[in-house]
Structure formats: structure tokens, C-alpha cells
Amino acid sequence: MTLTAGVDMGSTATKAVVLLDGRIAGTDARPTGSDPEQAGELALKTALDAASARIDDVERVVSTGYGRRTLGLADEAINEINANARGAVWLGSSLGRVRTIIDIGGQDSKVIALDPDGVIRDFAMNDKCAAGTGKFLEVIAQLLEVKVEDLGSLSAQSSRPAAIASTCVVFAQSEVVGLIARKVPRPDIVAGIHRAIASRVVNMARRVGVEPVVVFDGGPAKNEGLRAALEAELGLQVFVPARPQLVVALGAALVAADMVGGGGEEVG
Ligand code: ADP
């Protein structure tokens, strides 16, 4: 029996995945808040509880993400680009070779280009500007007084997506205030925001080159409208795993399993 765990210490959310003999046995996701280490410990404990396991049973814990070095319980800390690639290739293996990963997080976005054999060829990252991140969606959801979880279904009702000219969140925010004042329907505003984010992320993706199979992960990948906007902008189908926010933590748990010789089976 091989039990390993991955903890993704993101800037916005902390996620944990426990793997038992290469199968997902427990997971957790919670806000990172002001104490990343505590969030990591709690996420790990909750995922272990779900797997009916204790920390002493775990052969290796690998942390990743922005706050990875703060988790004292971790045996190893790895870069989130590597963890993301490992998780996405594993989950996407039933679709063919994963060649592009688009990861939109709470405060950054990344594009990872892979060789046909799954080795990282190049990557691009935006962590300087909130446009193209989950933060942008949160700001807009707040302005429109809707939950971020409901943006996807709202945008599906749009018939004329609003044009958003600003490439900066602060200015886009004022633009949205203006659209609300002009009584532009909320679905059209949200669809316009999805387009604006997709356009920004796809510009970054084109710099590293986009090849199918494309995987879209990170919390905002739960937003179906954003996935549709990315597909329209790319002119390609985009695959979203069942639990896109957990892909990086899963990748870390898989790397932990590789280290102890209990690598996960390919899915599908
Ligand atoms: P990070 O790893 O950078 O902390 P995540 O990949 O965990 O970020 O994503 C966090 C973001 O996911 C938040 O900004 C939040 O808005 C978004 N998010 C979380 N759940 C949902 C959902 N159900 N629908 C849309 N967006 C979501």
C-alpha cells in the first residue's frame, strides 16, 4: 500500500490530494487566508480524514504552489509548473497527448507547453496584472452582486456580449460600472468579461505555442462560460478535468508517489 499526498499552497486557495496506490482517496480545498501553513495543514488533515488515513501513514508529502516552503509537514517542495504538468497529463491521458495547459489561478495565470512525450518545452506566466486571473472574476461578481460560481450560467444567457476595452482590471471595473448604469444586461457584461480574460490568456498562450490536446485547470476553470470563451478565442476544443482546481495538488501527490516508487496509474 502506497499512500502519498500533494498540497498546493495557492495564493487564494489551498488544496490537498491524498493518493492511495495511485487512486485519489481524499481531497480538500479551502481559502488560504492569512496563515498559509495552517491552511495547508488543515487541507491535508481533511483530505487524510476523507481517505480514513493518518499523517503517520503517509510515505511522502510534496508541497507546491506559491506558499510551498511554508508547509513544515512537507518532505519536499516542488515548482507548481512541474506539478501542474504531472497532474494534467495524468488526467488528460484518455484524450491523447496533452500538449498545452492553461492554468488560471486566483492571482496569476500560466500557460505550459509540453512535448509530445509530456516534457515541459516552455511556459509563460502572468503574475503582475489581475486581468486574466480569478481575481478579475471576483471583482466583477461583487460589482454585479452575484456569486463567482454563477458567472458561467449567467454568461450562457448572453445574446450580445459587451465590448470591454480596458486591459486593466481597475479601468475595466469603471467600465463595468458604466455598463451597469446604462442597463446593459448582466449576462452580456459577464460574457464580455469572459471574452476579455480569454483574449488576454490566449495572447500569452500564443507566445509559447498552442497545440491540442489543451487542458484548462485552476479554480476559474469551473466556469463554463470562461471555457467557452477560451475555445472561441483559440478555435480549439479545451478539456476541463472534473475537478480542475485540484490538478496541481494531484500532480504533487503523483510526484510524491513517483519518489517512493508507487507512481499513479494513468486514468481512462
Ligand atoms: P490559486 O491556486 O492561485 O490560489 P485557484 O486555482 O485555487 O487559485 O483558483 C482560485 C480562484 O478560483 C478564485 O479566484 C475563485 O474566484 C475561482 N473559483 C473557485 N471556485 C469557482 C467556481 N465554482 N466557479 C468559478 N470560479 C471559481
mmCIF file of C-alpha atoms and ligand atoms in Angstrom:
data_model
loop_
_atom_site.group_PDB
_atom_site.id
_atom_site.type_symbol
_atom_site.label_atom_id
_atom_site.label_comp_id
_atom_site.label_asym_id
_atom_site.label_seq_id
_atom_site.Cartn_x
_atom_site.Cartn_y
_atom_site.Cartn_z
ATOM 1 C CA MET A 1 0.000 0.000 0.000
ATOM 2 C CA THR A 2 1.428 3.380 -1.025
ATOM 3 C CA LEU A 3 -0.072 6.494 0.484
ATOM 4 C CA THR A 4 1.188 9.888 -0.671
ATOM 5 C CA ALA A 5 -0.122 13.443 -0.530
ATOM 6 C CA GLY A 6 0.194 16.652 -2.511
ATOM 7 C CA VAL A 7 -0.588 20.074 -1.085
ATOM 8 C CA ASP A 8 -0.963 23.036 -3.429
ATOM 9 C CA MET A 9 -0.423 26.210 -1.405
ATOM 10 C CA GLY A 10 -2.019 28.718 -3.796
ATOM 11 C CA SER A 11 -2.210 32.446 -3.187
ATOM 12 C CA THR A 12 -6.018 32.271 -2.996
ATOM 13 C CA ALA A 13 -6.879 28.638 -2.245
ATOM 14 C CA THR A 14 -5.041 25.731 -0.636
ATOM 15 C CA LYS A 15 -5.746 22.288 -1.999
ATOM 16 C CA ALA A 16 -4.745 18.768 -0.886
ATOM 17 C CA VAL A 17 -4.992 15.397 -2.612
ATOM 18 C CA VAL A 18 -4.251 12.031 -0.968
ATOM 19 C CA LEU A 19 -3.365 9.148 -3.269
ATOM 20 C CA LEU A 20 -3.691 5.532 -2.235
ATOM 21 C CA ASP A 21 -1.957 3.151 -4.641
ATOM 22 C CA GLY A 22 -2.308 5.640 -7.471
ATOM 23 C CA ARG A 23 -6.001 6.378 -6.890
ATOM 24 C CA ILE A 24 -7.472 9.550 -5.376
ATOM 25 C CA ALA A 25 -8.621 8.639 -1.844
ATOM 26 C CA GLY A 26 -9.260 12.088 -0.304
ATOM 27 C CA THR A 27 -9.244 15.759 -1.274
ATOM 28 C CA ASP A 28 -9.794 19.197 0.211
ATOM 29 C CA ALA A 29 -9.841 22.824 -0.968
ATOM 30 C CA ARG A 30 -10.115 25.851 1.291
ATOM 31 C CA PRO A 31 -9.232 29.563 1.244
ATOM 32 C CA THR A 32 -5.554 30.214 2.010
ATOM 33 C CA GLY A 33 -6.333 33.217 4.206
ATOM 34 C CA SER A 34 -3.616 34.929 6.211
ATOM 35 C CA ASP A 35 -1.895 31.774 7.520
ATOM 36 C CA PRO A 36 -0.845 29.569 4.589
ATOM 37 C CA GLU A 37 0.809 26.921 6.765
ATOM 38 C CA GLN A 38 -2.315 26.447 8.853
ATOM 39 C CA ALA A 39 -4.458 26.263 5.700
ATOM 40 C CA GLY A 40 -2.057 23.627 4.299
ATOM 41 C CA GLU A 41 -2.142 21.558 7.495
ATOM 42 C CA LEU A 42 -5.934 21.710 7.657
ATOM 43 C CA ALA A 43 -6.331 20.841 3.976
ATOM 44 C CA LEU A 44 -4.012 17.872 4.384
ATOM 45 C CA LYS A 45 -5.751 16.689 7.547
ATOM 46 C CA THR A 46 -9.199 16.951 5.945
ATOM 47 C CA ALA A 47 -8.063 15.058 2.835
ATOM 48 C CA LEU A 48 -6.485 12.378 5.065
ATOM 49 C CA ASP A 49 -9.699 12.078 7.095
ATOM 50 C CA ALA A 50 -11.631 11.578 3.855
ATOM 51 C CA ALA A 51 -9.174 8.807 2.980
ATOM 52 C CA SER A 52 -9.529 7.305 6.521
ATOM 53 C CA ALA A 53 -5.781 7.748 6.957
ATOM 54 C CA ARG A 54 -3.414 9.465 9.385
ATOM 55 C CA ILE A 55 -0.377 11.618 8.676
ATOM 56 C CA ASP A 56 1.907 8.859 10.035
ATOM 57 C CA ASP A 57 0.627 6.510 7.298
ATOM 58 C CA VAL A 58 1.754 8.884 4.523
ATOM 59 C CA GLU A 59 5.031 7.904 2.897
ATOM 60 C CA ARG A 60 5.693 11.278 1.345
ATOM 61 C CA VAL A 61 4.090 14.712 1.323
ATOM 62 C CA VAL A 62 5.011 17.045 -1.532
ATOM 63 C CA SER A 63 4.034 20.696 -1.366
ATOM 64 C CA THR A 64 3.800 23.030 -4.309
ATOM 65 C CA GLY A 65 2.452 26.464 -5.218
ATOM 66 C CA TYR A 66 3.180 29.972 -4.088
ATOM 67 C CA GLY A 67 3.418 29.131 -0.340
ATOM 68 C CA ARG A 68 5.020 25.689 -0.703
ATOM 69 C CA ARG A 69 8.001 26.461 1.531
ATOM 70 C CA THR A 70 5.794 27.344 4.499
ATOM 71 C CA LEU A 71 4.462 23.797 4.993
ATOM 72 C CA GLY A 72 6.699 22.207 7.618
ATOM 73 C CA LEU A 73 4.912 18.842 7.212
ATOM 74 C CA ALA A 74 6.103 18.514 3.625
ATOM 75 C CA ASP A 75 9.038 16.218 2.817
ATOM 76 C CA GLU A 76 9.691 18.033 -0.440
ATOM 77 C CA ALA A 77 8.641 21.249 -2.166
ATOM 78 C CA ILE A 78 8.332 21.355 -5.950
ATOM 79 C CA ASN A 79 7.599 24.009 -8.537
ATOM 80 C CA GLU A 80 3.893 24.285 -9.497
ATOM 81 C CA ILE A 81 4.672 24.171 -13.231
ATOM 82 C CA ASN A 82 6.046 20.630 -12.821
ATOM 83 C CA ALA A 83 3.188 19.622 -10.517
ATOM 84 C CA ASN A 84 0.611 21.005 -12.936
ATOM 85 C CA ALA A 85 2.142 19.193 -15.898
ATOM 86 C CA ARG A 86 2.217 15.878 -13.989
ATOM 87 C CA GLY A 87 -1.422 16.199 -12.882
ATOM 88 C CA ALA A 88 -2.803 17.425 -16.223
ATOM 89 C CA VAL A 89 -1.008 14.777 -18.289
ATOM 90 C CA TRP A 90 -2.286 12.059 -15.950
ATOM 91 C CA LEU A 91 -5.888 13.302 -16.089
ATOM 92 C CA GLY A 92 -5.798 14.053 -19.803
ATOM 93 C CA SER A 93 -4.193 10.761 -20.844
ATOM 94 C CA SER A 94 -7.511 9.303 -22.010
ATOM 95 C CA LEU A 95 -7.835 12.148 -24.562
ATOM 96 C CA GLY A 96 -4.460 11.730 -26.215
ATOM 97 C CA ARG A 97 -1.241 13.623 -25.627
ATOM 98 C CA VAL A 98 -1.694 16.774 -23.578
ATOM 99 C CA ARG A 99 0.385 19.477 -25.311
ATOM 100 C CA THR A 100 -0.908 22.697 -23.736
ATOM 101 C CA ILE A 101 -2.034 23.533 -20.207
ATOM 102 C CA ILE A 102 -3.841 26.785 -19.436
ATOM 103 C CA ASP A 103 -3.954 27.360 -15.684
ATOM 104 C CA ILE A 104 -5.932 30.313 -14.372
ATOM 105 C CA GLY A 105 -5.473 30.809 -10.646
ATOM 106 C CA GLY A 106 -6.657 33.337 -8.104
ATOM 107 C CA GLN A 107 -3.931 35.881 -8.783
ATOM 108 C CA ASP A 108 -1.972 34.596 -11.737
ATOM 109 C CA SER A 109 -2.319 32.711 -14.986
ATOM 110 C CA LYS A 110 0.096 30.341 -16.705
ATOM 111 C CA VAL A 111 0.427 28.522 -19.975
ATOM 112 C CA ILE A 112 2.602 25.410 -20.158
ATOM 113 C CA ALA A 113 3.670 23.901 -23.490
ATOM 114 C CA LEU A 114 4.601 20.210 -23.495
ATOM 115 C CA ASP A 115 6.456 17.991 -25.957
ATOM 116 C CA PRO A 116 4.537 15.002 -27.348
ATOM 117 C CA ASP A 117 6.213 12.896 -24.630
ATOM 118 C CA GLY A 118 4.899 15.162 -21.865
ATOM 119 C CA VAL A 119 8.162 17.019 -21.120
ATOM 120 C CA ILE A 120 7.806 20.751 -20.440
ATOM 121 C CA ARG A 121 9.009 22.669 -23.519
ATOM 122 C CA ASP A 122 8.176 26.216 -22.482
ATOM 123 C CA PHE A 123 5.881 28.217 -20.240
ATOM 124 C CA ALA A 124 4.565 31.737 -19.796
ATOM 125 C CA MET A 125 3.216 33.313 -16.664
ATOM 126 C CA ASN A 126 1.353 36.470 -15.733
ATOM 127 C CA ASP A 127 1.504 37.367 -12.054
ATOM 128 C CA LYS A 128 1.822 41.115 -12.474
ATOM 129 C CA CYS A 129 -1.653 42.033 -13.594
ATOM 130 C CA ALA A 130 -5.041 40.844 -12.300
ATOM 131 C CA ALA A 131 -6.623 40.843 -15.769
ATOM 132 C CA GLY A 132 -6.633 37.213 -16.834
ATOM 133 C CA THR A 133 -6.983 35.848 -13.280
ATOM 134 C CA GLY A 134 -9.712 34.661 -10.920
ATOM 135 C CA LYS A 135 -9.385 37.952 -9.050
ATOM 136 C CA PHE A 136 -10.850 39.783 -12.035
ATOM 137 C CA LEU A 137 -13.894 37.489 -11.956
ATOM 138 C CA GLU A 138 -14.285 38.006 -8.212
ATOM 139 C CA VAL A 139 -14.232 41.798 -8.603
ATOM 140 C CA ILE A 140 -16.848 41.658 -11.366
ATOM 141 C CA ALA A 141 -19.047 39.193 -9.441
ATOM 142 C CA GLN A 142 -19.002 41.557 -6.479
ATOM 143 C CA LEU A 143 -19.954 44.549 -8.642
ATOM 144 C CA LEU A 144 -22.837 42.620 -10.186
ATOM 145 C CA GLU A 145 -23.850 41.174 -6.802
ATOM 146 C CA VAL A 146 -23.673 37.572 -7.980
ATOM 147 C CA LYS A 147 -21.612 34.623 -6.779
ATOM 148 C CA VAL A 148 -18.458 33.829 -8.734
ATOM 149 C CA GLU A 149 -19.838 30.267 -9.091
ATOM 150 C CA ASP A 150 -22.834 31.657 -11.016
ATOM 151 C CA LEU A 151 -20.910 33.672 -13.626
ATOM 152 C CA GLY A 152 -20.751 30.726 -16.039
ATOM 153 C CA SER A 153 -24.502 30.089 -16.161
ATOM 154 C CA LEU A 154 -25.187 33.826 -16.298
ATOM 155 C CA SER A 155 -22.968 34.316 -19.341
ATOM 156 C CA ALA A 156 -24.750 31.433 -21.103
ATOM 157 C CA GLN A 157 -27.846 33.691 -21.283
ATOM 158 C CA SER A 158 -25.971 36.409 -23.168
ATOM 159 C CA SER A 159 -27.065 37.307 -26.679
ATOM 160 C CA ARG A 160 -24.729 40.289 -27.224
ATOM 161 C CA PRO A 161 -21.526 40.160 -25.176
ATOM 162 C CA ALA A 162 -20.489 43.663 -24.111
ATOM 163 C CA ALA A 163 -17.240 45.012 -25.517
ATOM 164 C CA ILE A 164 -14.732 45.628 -22.718
ATOM 165 C CA ALA A 165 -11.992 47.902 -23.994
ATOM 166 C CA SER A 166 -9.796 48.200 -20.896
ATOM 167 C CA THR A 167 -6.988 45.717 -20.422
ATOM 168 C CA CYS A 168 -6.539 46.732 -16.779
ATOM 169 C CA VAL A 169 -8.871 45.470 -14.048
ATOM 170 C CA VAL A 170 -9.133 48.855 -12.355
ATOM 171 C CA PHE A 171 -10.267 50.541 -15.578
ATOM 172 C CA ALA A 172 -12.416 47.563 -16.605
ATOM 173 C CA GLN A 173 -14.143 47.892 -13.256
ATOM 174 C CA SER A 174 -15.108 51.507 -14.043
ATOM 175 C CA GLU A 175 -16.212 50.370 -17.486
ATOM 176 C CA VAL A 176 -18.493 47.752 -15.910
ATOM 177 C CA VAL A 177 -19.936 50.364 -13.538
ATOM 178 C CA GLY A 178 -20.782 52.411 -16.674
ATOM 179 C CA LEU A 179 -22.373 49.375 -18.370
ATOM 180 C CA ILE A 180 -24.499 48.692 -15.274
ATOM 181 C CA ALA A 181 -25.623 52.352 -15.267
ATOM 182 C CA ARG A 182 -26.601 52.030 -18.962
ATOM 183 C CA LYS A 183 -28.680 48.973 -18.026
ATOM 184 C CA VAL A 184 -26.672 46.586 -20.205
ATOM 185 C CA PRO A 185 -27.968 43.105 -19.255
ATOM 186 C CA ARG A 186 -25.774 41.353 -16.703
ATOM 187 C CA PRO A 187 -25.282 38.230 -18.866
ATOM 188 C CA ASP A 188 -23.831 40.434 -21.633
ATOM 189 C CA ILE A 189 -21.452 42.118 -19.181
ATOM 190 C CA VAL A 190 -20.238 38.773 -17.839
ATOM 191 C CA ALA A 191 -19.836 37.314 -21.325
ATOM 192 C CA GLY A 192 -17.802 40.409 -22.271
ATOM 193 C CA ILE A 193 -15.564 39.919 -19.233
ATOM 194 C CA HIS A 194 -15.033 36.252 -20.132
ATOM 195 C CA ARG A 195 -14.011 37.315 -23.634
ATOM 196 C CA ALA A 196 -11.605 39.904 -22.245
ATOM 197 C CA ILE A 197 -9.945 37.348 -19.943
ATOM 198 C CA ALA A 198 -9.819 34.721 -22.691
ATOM 199 C CA SER A 199 -8.251 37.164 -25.121
ATOM 200 C CA ARG A 200 -5.547 38.063 -22.618
ATOM 201 C CA VAL A 201 -4.738 34.487 -21.702
ATOM 202 C CA VAL A 202 -4.769 33.296 -25.317
ATOM 203 C CA ASN A 203 -2.332 36.078 -26.284
ATOM 204 C CA MET A 204 0.019 34.704 -23.659
ATOM 205 C CA ALA A 205 -0.622 31.144 -24.849
ATOM 206 C CA ARG A 206 0.258 32.022 -28.438
ATOM 207 C CA ARG A 207 3.665 33.218 -27.275
ATOM 208 C CA VAL A 208 4.570 29.666 -26.193
ATOM 209 C CA GLY A 209 2.555 27.999 -28.977
ATOM 210 C CA VAL A 210 -0.747 26.166 -28.654
ATOM 211 C CA GLU A 211 -1.230 22.556 -29.730
ATOM 212 C CA PRO A 212 -4.088 20.188 -28.918
ATOM 213 C CA VAL A 213 -4.827 18.482 -26.532
ATOM 214 C CA VAL A 214 -5.429 21.636 -24.474
ATOM 215 C CA VAL A 215 -6.206 21.243 -20.757
ATOM 216 C CA PHE A 216 -7.699 24.149 -18.799
ATOM 217 C CA ASP A 217 -7.300 23.969 -14.997
ATOM 218 C CA GLY A 218 -7.289 26.090 -11.824
ATOM 219 C CA GLY A 219 -10.374 27.290 -9.895
ATOM 220 C CA PRO A 220 -11.763 29.542 -12.660
ATOM 221 C CA ALA A 221 -11.833 26.511 -14.992
ATOM 222 C CA LYS A 222 -15.045 25.583 -13.157
ATOM 223 C CA ASN A 223 -16.597 28.496 -15.013
ATOM 224 C CA GLU A 224 -18.164 27.007 -18.148
ATOM 225 C CA GLY A 225 -18.516 30.436 -19.782
ATOM 226 C CA LEU A 226 -14.807 31.072 -19.452
ATOM 227 C CA ARG A 227 -14.024 27.698 -21.007
ATOM 228 C CA ALA A 228 -16.358 28.514 -23.929
ATOM 229 C CA ALA A 229 -14.683 31.923 -24.371
ATOM 230 C CA LEU A 230 -11.236 30.283 -24.415
ATOM 231 C CA GLU A 231 -12.414 27.772 -27.032
ATOM 232 C CA ALA A 232 -13.829 30.562 -29.207
ATOM 233 C CA GLU A 233 -10.628 32.591 -28.911
ATOM 234 C CA LEU A 234 -8.356 29.600 -29.583
ATOM 235 C CA GLY A 235 -10.544 27.944 -32.227
ATOM 236 C CA LEU A 236 -9.786 24.668 -30.439
ATOM 237 C CA GLN A 237 -11.542 22.353 -28.044
ATOM 238 C CA VAL A 238 -10.459 22.805 -24.443
ATOM 239 C CA PHE A 239 -10.632 19.946 -21.939
ATOM 240 C CA VAL A 240 -11.540 20.752 -18.315
ATOM 241 C CA PRO A 241 -10.912 17.902 -15.845
ATOM 242 C CA ALA A 242 -13.732 17.013 -13.437
ATOM 243 C CA ARG A 243 -12.103 18.861 -10.504
ATOM 244 C CA PRO A 244 -9.894 21.428 -12.218
ATOM 245 C CA GLN A 245 -8.862 23.220 -9.014
ATOM 246 C CA LEU A 246 -7.176 20.040 -7.699
ATOM 247 C CA VAL A 247 -4.927 19.291 -10.686
ATOM 248 C CA VAL A 248 -1.768 20.868 -9.231
ATOM 249 C CA ALA A 249 -2.209 19.170 -5.819
ATOM 250 C CA LEU A 250 -2.862 15.895 -7.630
ATOM 251 C CA GLY A 251 0.337 16.395 -9.631
ATOM 252 C CA ALA A 252 2.280 16.927 -6.392
ATOM 253 C CA ALA A 253 0.797 13.720 -4.925
ATOM 254 C CA LEU A 254 1.771 11.865 -8.119
ATOM 255 C CA VAL A 255 5.330 13.218 -7.918
ATOM 256 C CA ALA A 256 5.399 12.026 -4.280
ATOM 257 C CA ALA A 257 4.285 8.579 -5.481
ATOM 258 C CA ASP A 258 6.984 8.619 -8.199
ATOM 259 C CA MET A 259 9.569 9.349 -5.487
ATOM 260 C CA VAL A 260 8.566 6.332 -3.407
ATOM 261 C CA GLY A 261 8.107 4.103 -6.437
ATOM 262 C CA GLY A 262 4.314 3.930 -6.327
ATOM 263 C CA GLY A 263 3.503 6.138 -9.344
ATOM 264 C CA GLY A 264 -0.168 6.528 -10.175
ATOM 265 C CA GLU A 265 -1.819 4.602 -12.960
ATOM 266 C CA GLU A 266 -2.934 6.584 -15.981
ATOM 267 C CA VAL A 267 -6.602 7.427 -15.858
ATOM 268 C CA GLY A 268 -9.023 6.195 -18.520
HETATM 269 P P1 ADP B 1 -4.593 29.678 -6.625
HETATM 270 O O1 ADP B 1 -4.010 28.281 -6.795
HETATM 271 O O2 ADP B 1 -3.888 30.713 -7.412
HETATM 272 O O3 ADP B 1 -4.800 30.045 -5.194
HETATM 273 P P2 ADP B 1 -7.069 28.506 -7.649
HETATM 274 O O4 ADP B 1 -6.650 27.771 -8.867
HETATM 275 O O5 ADP B 1 -7.361 27.690 -6.442
HETATM 276 O O6 ADP B 1 -6.032 29.658 -7.296
HETATM 277 O O7 ADP B 1 -8.337 29.381 -8.029
HETATM 278 C C1 ADP B 1 -8.917 30.295 -7.158
HETATM 279 C C2 ADP B 1 -9.965 31.043 -7.939
HETATM 280 O O8 ADP B 1 -10.963 30.123 -8.383
HETATM 281 C C3 ADP B 1 -10.691 32.112 -7.163
HETATM 282 O O9 ADP B 1 -10.288 33.367 -7.675
HETATM 283 C C4 ADP B 1 -12.166 31.873 -7.448
HETATM 284 O O10 ADP B 1 -12.730 33.005 -7.967
HETATM 285 C C5 ADP B 1 -12.172 30.796 -8.522
HETATM 286 N N1 ADP B 1 -13.231 29.817 -8.293
HETATM 287 C C6 ADP B 1 -13.334 28.955 -7.280
HETATM 288 N N2 ADP B 1 -14.460 28.199 -7.394
HETATM 289 C C7 ADP B 1 -15.079 28.619 -8.523
HETATM 290 C C8 ADP B 1 -16.286 28.262 -9.197
HETATM 291 N N3 ADP B 1 -17.096 27.290 -8.724
HETATM 292 N N4 ADP B 1 -16.589 28.891 -10.331
HETATM 293 C C9 ADP B 1 -15.776 29.850 -10.812
HETATM 294 N N5 ADP B 1 -14.636 30.243 -10.226
HETATM 295 C C10 ADP B 1 -14.283 29.643 -9.098
#
